[in-house]
Amino acid sequence: MDDDLKTSVRGEILQVADLPTLPDVLEEVTRLVEDPDASTEAIAKVISRDQVLSAKVLKMVNSPIYGFPGRISSIQHALVLLGFNVIRGIIISTSVFDMMVQNMKGLWEHSLGCATACNIIARRAGFEDPEEYAVAGLLHDLGKVVTAVQLPDLHGAILSTVRDKDVTYLQAEKDVMGFGHDRINAWLARHWGLPPNIREAMARHHAPQLAEFYKPMACVVHLGDFLVRLFEFGNSGDDQTAYLRPEALLELNFKMSDLDKVMDEMAEQFIEVSDVTF
């Protein structure tokens, strides 16, 4: 793909900021977070004004994904326990839920599955704030949805390529557009001001060995994505077996026995996670 076409695709992708599904609250809350004098209470108040959004956020934070099932009763409580980055990621993902369901069947379930796997993997690896890893997993395929909504013709061509050439969705994106959803994720994450660790994990989940600053998070999302595909929980756009980068296991210091334990826990949690819809 030549640079002009890439620039025009990027322009159209980034008009996603104008999508009606992203709540006004997000911008206001992001502003407040950057204000050192703003309290959690003030931020919670802004989110709570949007009752539909609040209900979605509370449903997500109380799901098994984050490890506090049924224990978080208010937005303020959620902010204190999970932190703003997690809540912001949840706001974005729940806001694009309808678009995801309409445009890519099975992708929501795949994203929930990946978030669940990332939390389990991060905890097993002994990392702090496993919820942030879960949110990176939740958002890792956002670029696919945005392409489907903003550029339906290209999306159609990508799906045809997956079918006709029997390749992965990522390879089909590269064949059609010259780059994949990982690149689009990097644009979106920067555009929405997501923190650098989540941004790099979204952009490098297919090539965690290239992550510069937050390799552990990129490796967790890479492994989570791989395991969810192995489970065939949801659908991420193709039915190929994903490639597992050995560097990811090395980075996390995981052996096969660790993977077995992670998969046992995933199997238990997936039964409950599959109920999380809006």
CSV table of C-alpha atoms in Angstrom, one decimal:
chain,number,residue,atom,x,y,z
A,1,MET,CA,0.0,0.0,0.0
A,2,ASP,CA,1.4,3.4,-0.9
A,3,ASP,CA,1.8,6.2,1.7
A,4,ASP,CA,-1.1,8.3,0.3
A,5,LEU,CA,-3.5,5.4,0.7
A,6,LYS,CA,-2.2,4.7,4.2
A,7,THR,CA,-2.6,8.3,5.2
A,8,SER,CA,-6.2,8.4,3.9
A,9,VAL,CA,-7.0,5.1,5.7
A,10,ARG,CA,-5.5,6.5,8.9
A,11,GLY,CA,-7.6,9.7,8.5
A,12,GLU,CA,-10.8,7.7,8.1
A,13,ILE,CA,-10.0,5.4,11.0
A,14,LEU,CA,-9.3,8.3,13.3
A,15,GLN,CA,-12.7,9.8,12.5
A,16,VAL,CA,-13.8,7.1,14.9
A,17,ALA,CA,-13.5,9.9,17.5
A,18,ASP,CA,-16.8,11.2,16.0
A,19,LEU,CA,-18.6,7.9,16.4
A,20,PRO,CA,-21.8,8.5,18.4
A,21,THR,CA,-21.1,5.5,20.5
A,22,LEU,CA,-18.2,7.0,22.4
A,23,PRO,CA,-19.8,8.8,25.3
A,24,ASP,CA,-19.1,12.5,26.0
A,25,VAL,CA,-18.3,11.5,29.5
A,26,LEU,CA,-15.0,9.9,28.3
A,27,GLU,CA,-13.5,13.3,27.3
A,28,GLU,CA,-14.7,15.0,30.4
A,29,VAL,CA,-13.3,12.3,32.6
A,30,THR,CA,-10.0,12.2,30.8
A,31,ARG,CA,-9.7,16.0,31.5
A,32,LEU,CA,-10.5,15.5,35.1
A,33,VAL,CA,-7.9,12.8,35.5
A,34,GLU,CA,-5.2,15.1,34.2
A,35,ASP,CA,-6.2,17.6,36.9
A,36,PRO,CA,-4.1,16.8,40.0
A,37,ASP,CA,-6.8,18.5,42.2
A,38,ALA,CA,-9.7,16.3,40.9
A,39,SER,CA,-10.9,13.7,43.4
A,40,THR,CA,-12.1,10.2,42.6
A,41,GLU,CA,-15.5,11.4,43.8
A,42,ALA,CA,-15.6,14.1,41.1
A,43,ILE,CA,-14.7,11.6,38.4
A,44,ALA,CA,-17.2,9.0,39.7
A,45,LYS,CA,-19.9,11.7,39.6
A,46,VAL,CA,-19.3,12.5,36.0
A,47,ILE,CA,-19.4,8.8,35.0
A,48,SER,CA,-22.5,8.2,37.1
A,49,ARG,CA,-24.4,11.0,35.3
A,50,ASP,CA,-24.6,8.6,32.3
A,51,GLN,CA,-26.9,5.9,33.8
A,52,VAL,CA,-26.7,3.4,30.9
A,53,LEU,CA,-22.9,3.7,30.9
A,54,SER,CA,-22.6,3.3,34.7
A,55,ALA,CA,-24.7,0.2,34.6
A,56,LYS,CA,-22.5,-1.3,31.8
A,57,VAL,CA,-19.3,-0.4,33.7
A,58,LEU,CA,-20.6,-1.9,37.0
A,59,LYS,CA,-21.6,-5.1,35.1
A,60,MET,CA,-18.1,-5.4,33.7
A,61,VAL,CA,-16.2,-4.7,36.9
A,62,ASN,CA,-18.4,-7.3,38.8
A,63,SER,CA,-17.8,-10.0,36.2
A,64,PRO,CA,-15.3,-12.8,36.9
A,65,ILE,CA,-12.7,-11.1,34.6
A,66,TYR,CA,-11.4,-8.6,37.3
A,67,GLY,CA,-11.5,-10.8,40.3
A,68,PHE,CA,-14.1,-8.9,42.3
A,69,PRO,CA,-17.3,-10.8,41.2
A,70,GLY,CA,-20.4,-9.1,42.6
A,71,ARG,CA,-18.5,-7.0,45.2
A,72,ILE,CA,-18.3,-3.5,43.6
A,73,SER,CA,-21.4,-1.5,44.3
A,74,SER,CA,-20.6,2.0,42.9
A,75,ILE,CA,-18.5,3.7,40.3
A,76,GLN,CA,-16.4,5.4,43.0
A,77,HIS,CA,-15.7,2.0,44.5
A,78,ALA,CA,-14.7,0.7,41.1
A,79,LEU,CA,-12.3,3.6,40.5
A,80,VAL,CA,-10.6,3.1,43.9
A,81,LEU,CA,-10.2,-0.7,43.4
A,82,LEU,CA,-9.3,-0.8,39.7
A,83,GLY,CA,-7.9,2.6,38.9
A,84,PHE,CA,-8.9,5.0,36.2
A,85,ASN,CA,-7.0,3.3,33.3
A,86,VAL,CA,-9.0,0.1,33.8
A,87,ILE,CA,-12.3,2.0,34.0
A,88,ARG,CA,-11.4,4.1,30.9
A,89,GLY,CA,-10.7,0.9,28.9
A,90,ILE,CA,-14.0,-0.6,30.1
A,91,ILE,CA,-15.9,2.6,29.0
A,92,ILE,CA,-14.3,2.3,25.5
A,93,SER,CA,-15.0,-1.4,25.1
A,94,THR,CA,-18.6,-1.3,26.4
A,95,SER,CA,-19.3,1.7,24.2
A,96,VAL,CA,-18.3,-0.2,21.0
A,97,PHE,CA,-20.0,-3.4,22.1
A,98,ASP,CA,-23.0,-3.0,19.8
A,99,MET,CA,-20.7,-2.2,16.8
A,100,MET,CA,-18.6,-5.2,17.6
A,101,VAL,CA,-21.6,-7.6,17.8
A,102,GLN,CA,-23.1,-6.2,14.6
A,103,ASN,CA,-19.9,-6.2,12.6
A,104,MET,CA,-17.9,-9.2,13.7
A,105,LYS,CA,-19.7,-12.1,15.2
A,106,GLY,CA,-17.8,-13.7,18.1
A,107,LEU,CA,-15.3,-10.9,18.5
A,108,TRP,CA,-16.8,-9.7,21.8
A,109,GLU,CA,-16.6,-13.2,23.3
A,110,HIS,CA,-13.0,-13.5,22.0
A,111,SER,CA,-12.2,-10.1,23.7
A,112,LEU,CA,-13.8,-11.1,27.0
A,113,GLY,CA,-12.0,-14.4,26.9
A,114,CYS,CA,-8.7,-12.7,26.2
A,115,ALA,CA,-9.3,-10.2,29.1
A,116,THR,CA,-10.0,-13.2,31.4
A,117,ALA,CA,-6.9,-15.1,30.3
A,118,CYS,CA,-4.7,-12.0,30.7
A,119,ASN,CA,-5.8,-11.5,34.3
A,120,ILE,CA,-5.1,-15.1,35.1
A,121,ILE,CA,-1.7,-15.0,33.3
A,122,ALA,CA,-0.6,-11.7,35.0
A,123,ARG,CA,-1.5,-13.1,38.4
A,124,ARG,CA,0.3,-16.3,37.8
A,125,ALA,CA,3.4,-14.4,36.7
A,126,GLY,CA,3.2,-12.4,39.9
A,127,PHE,CA,2.6,-9.0,38.2
A,128,GLU,CA,0.9,-6.1,40.1
A,129,ASP,CA,-2.4,-4.6,38.8
A,130,PRO,CA,-3.5,-7.7,36.8
A,131,GLU,CA,-6.7,-5.7,36.0
A,132,GLU,CA,-4.6,-3.4,33.7
A,133,TYR,CA,-3.4,-6.5,31.8
A,134,ALA,CA,-7.1,-7.6,31.5
A,135,VAL,CA,-8.1,-4.3,30.0
A,136,ALA,CA,-5.2,-4.5,27.4
A,137,GLY,CA,-6.6,-8.0,26.5
A,138,LEU,CA,-10.2,-6.6,26.3
A,139,LEU,CA,-9.0,-3.9,23.8
A,140,HIS,CA,-6.5,-5.9,21.8
A,141,ASP,CA,-8.7,-6.3,18.7
A,142,LEU,CA,-10.3,-2.9,18.8
A,143,GLY,CA,-8.7,-2.0,15.5
A,144,LYS,CA,-10.6,-4.7,13.7
A,145,VAL,CA,-14.0,-3.3,14.8
A,146,VAL,CA,-13.0,0.2,13.8
A,147,THR,CA,-12.0,-0.9,10.4
A,148,ALA,CA,-15.3,-2.8,10.0
A,149,VAL,CA,-17.3,0.3,10.9
A,150,GLN,CA,-15.3,3.0,9.3
A,151,LEU,CA,-14.1,1.2,6.1
A,152,PRO,CA,-16.7,-1.5,5.4
A,153,ASP,CA,-15.4,-2.1,1.8
A,154,LEU,CA,-11.9,-2.8,3.0
A,155,HIS,CA,-13.4,-5.0,5.8
A,156,GLY,CA,-15.3,-7.0,3.2
A,157,ALA,CA,-12.1,-7.5,1.2
A,158,ILE,CA,-10.2,-8.6,4.3
A,159,LEU,CA,-12.9,-11.3,5.1
A,160,SER,CA,-12.8,-12.5,1.5
A,161,THR,CA,-9.0,-12.8,1.7
A,162,VAL,CA,-9.3,-14.8,4.9
A,163,ARG,CA,-11.7,-17.2,3.2
A,164,ASP,CA,-10.1,-17.4,-0.3
A,165,LYS,CA,-6.4,-17.6,0.8
A,166,ASP,CA,-7.0,-19.5,4.0
A,167,VAL,CA,-4.8,-17.0,6.0
A,168,THR,CA,-5.0,-15.3,9.4
A,169,TYR,CA,-7.1,-12.1,9.7
A,170,LEU,CA,-3.8,-10.2,10.4
A,171,GLN,CA,-2.2,-11.5,7.2
A,172,ALA,CA,-5.4,-10.6,5.2
A,173,GLU,CA,-5.3,-7.1,6.6
A,174,LYS,CA,-1.7,-6.7,5.5
A,175,ASP,CA,-2.5,-8.0,2.0
A,176,VAL,CA,-5.5,-5.6,1.7
A,177,MET,CA,-4.3,-2.5,3.6
A,178,GLY,CA,-0.6,-2.9,3.9
A,179,PHE,CA,-0.8,-3.0,7.7
A,180,GLY,CA,-2.9,-4.7,10.4
A,181,HIS,CA,-5.2,-3.9,13.4
A,182,ASP,CA,-2.1,-3.8,15.6
A,183,ARG,CA,-1.0,-0.6,13.8
A,184,ILE,CA,-4.6,0.8,14.0
A,185,ASN,CA,-4.6,-0.1,17.7
A,186,ALA,CA,-1.5,2.2,18.2
A,187,TRP,CA,-3.3,5.1,16.5
A,188,LEU,CA,-6.5,4.6,18.5
A,189,ALA,CA,-4.8,4.2,21.8
A,190,ARG,CA,-2.8,7.4,21.2
A,191,HIS,CA,-5.9,9.2,20.0
A,192,TRP,CA,-7.8,8.3,23.1
A,193,GLY,CA,-4.9,9.0,25.4
A,194,LEU,CA,-4.6,5.5,26.8
A,195,PRO,CA,-1.6,4.9,29.1
A,196,PRO,CA,1.6,3.8,27.4
A,197,ASN,CA,1.6,0.2,28.9
A,198,ILE,CA,-1.9,-0.6,27.5
A,199,ARG,CA,-1.0,1.2,24.3
A,200,GLU,CA,2.1,-0.9,23.6
A,201,ALA,CA,0.4,-4.1,24.5
A,202,MET,CA,-2.4,-3.3,22.0
A,203,ALA,CA,0.1,-2.4,19.4
A,204,ARG,CA,2.5,-5.3,20.0
A,205,HIS,CA,0.4,-8.3,20.9
A,206,HIS,CA,1.3,-10.1,17.7
A,207,ALA,CA,5.0,-9.3,18.0
A,208,PRO,CA,5.7,-9.0,21.8
A,209,GLN,CA,9.4,-9.5,21.2
A,210,LEU,CA,9.4,-6.0,19.6
A,211,ALA,CA,7.9,-4.2,22.6
A,212,GLU,CA,10.3,-1.6,23.8
A,213,PHE,CA,9.1,-0.5,27.2
A,214,TYR,CA,6.3,-2.8,28.4
A,215,LYS,CA,7.3,-6.2,27.1
A,216,PRO,CA,5.7,-8.2,30.0
A,217,MET,CA,2.2,-6.7,29.2
A,218,ALA,CA,2.7,-7.3,25.4
A,219,CYS,CA,3.7,-10.9,26.2
A,220,VAL,CA,0.7,-11.5,28.5
A,221,VAL,CA,-1.8,-10.3,25.8
A,222,HIS,CA,0.0,-12.3,23.2
A,223,LEU,CA,-0.3,-15.5,25.3
A,224,GLY,CA,-3.9,-14.6,26.3
A,225,ASP,CA,-4.9,-14.2,22.7
A,226,PHE,CA,-3.1,-17.5,21.7
A,227,LEU,CA,-4.9,-19.5,24.5
A,228,VAL,CA,-8.3,-18.1,23.8
A,229,ARG,CA,-8.0,-19.0,20.2
A,230,LEU,CA,-6.9,-22.5,21.3
A,231,PHE,CA,-10.0,-22.8,23.4
A,232,GLU,CA,-12.1,-21.5,20.3
A,233,PHE,CA,-13.9,-19.2,22.7
A,234,GLY,CA,-15.5,-16.6,20.5
A,235,ASN,CA,-14.0,-15.8,17.1
A,236,SER,CA,-11.4,-13.3,16.2
A,237,GLY,CA,-12.0,-13.3,12.4
A,238,ASP,CA,-10.3,-16.5,11.2
A,239,ASP,CA,-10.0,-20.1,12.3
A,240,GLN,CA,-6.2,-20.5,12.0
A,241,THR,CA,-4.0,-21.7,14.8
A,242,ALA,CA,-2.1,-18.7,16.1
A,243,TYR,CA,1.6,-18.7,16.4
A,244,LEU,CA,3.0,-18.6,20.0
A,245,ARG,CA,6.2,-16.7,20.2
A,246,PRO,CA,8.6,-18.6,22.5
A,247,GLU,CA,10.0,-15.2,23.7
A,248,ALA,CA,6.7,-14.6,25.4
A,249,LEU,CA,7.0,-17.7,27.6
A,250,LEU,CA,10.6,-16.9,28.4
A,251,GLU,CA,9.7,-13.3,29.4
A,252,LEU,CA,7.0,-14.6,31.7
A,253,ASN,CA,9.2,-17.4,33.0
A,254,PHE,CA,6.4,-19.9,32.2
A,255,LYS,CA,6.8,-23.6,31.7
A,256,MET,CA,4.2,-25.9,30.1
A,257,SER,CA,2.9,-26.8,33.6
A,258,ASP,CA,2.1,-23.0,34.1
A,259,LEU,CA,0.1,-23.1,30.9
A,260,ASP,CA,-1.8,-26.1,32.0
A,261,LYS,CA,-2.8,-24.3,35.3
A,262,VAL,CA,-3.7,-21.2,33.4
A,263,MET,CA,-5.9,-23.2,31.0
A,264,ASP,CA,-7.6,-25.0,33.9
A,265,GLU,CA,-8.5,-21.7,35.5
A,266,MET,CA,-9.7,-20.3,32.1
A,267,ALA,CA,-12.0,-23.3,31.6
A,268,GLU,CA,-13.6,-22.6,35.0
A,269,GLN,CA,-14.1,-18.9,34.4
A,270,PHE,CA,-15.3,-19.1,30.8
A,271,ILE,CA,-18.6,-20.6,31.9
A,272,GLU,CA,-19.5,-17.4,33.8
A,273,VAL,CA,-17.8,-14.9,31.4
A,274,SER,CA,-19.9,-16.0,28.5
A,275,ASP,CA,-22.9,-14.3,30.2
A,276,VAL,CA,-21.4,-10.8,30.0
A,277,THR,CA,-23.4,-9.0,27.4
A,278,PHE,CA,-25.2,-5.7,27.3
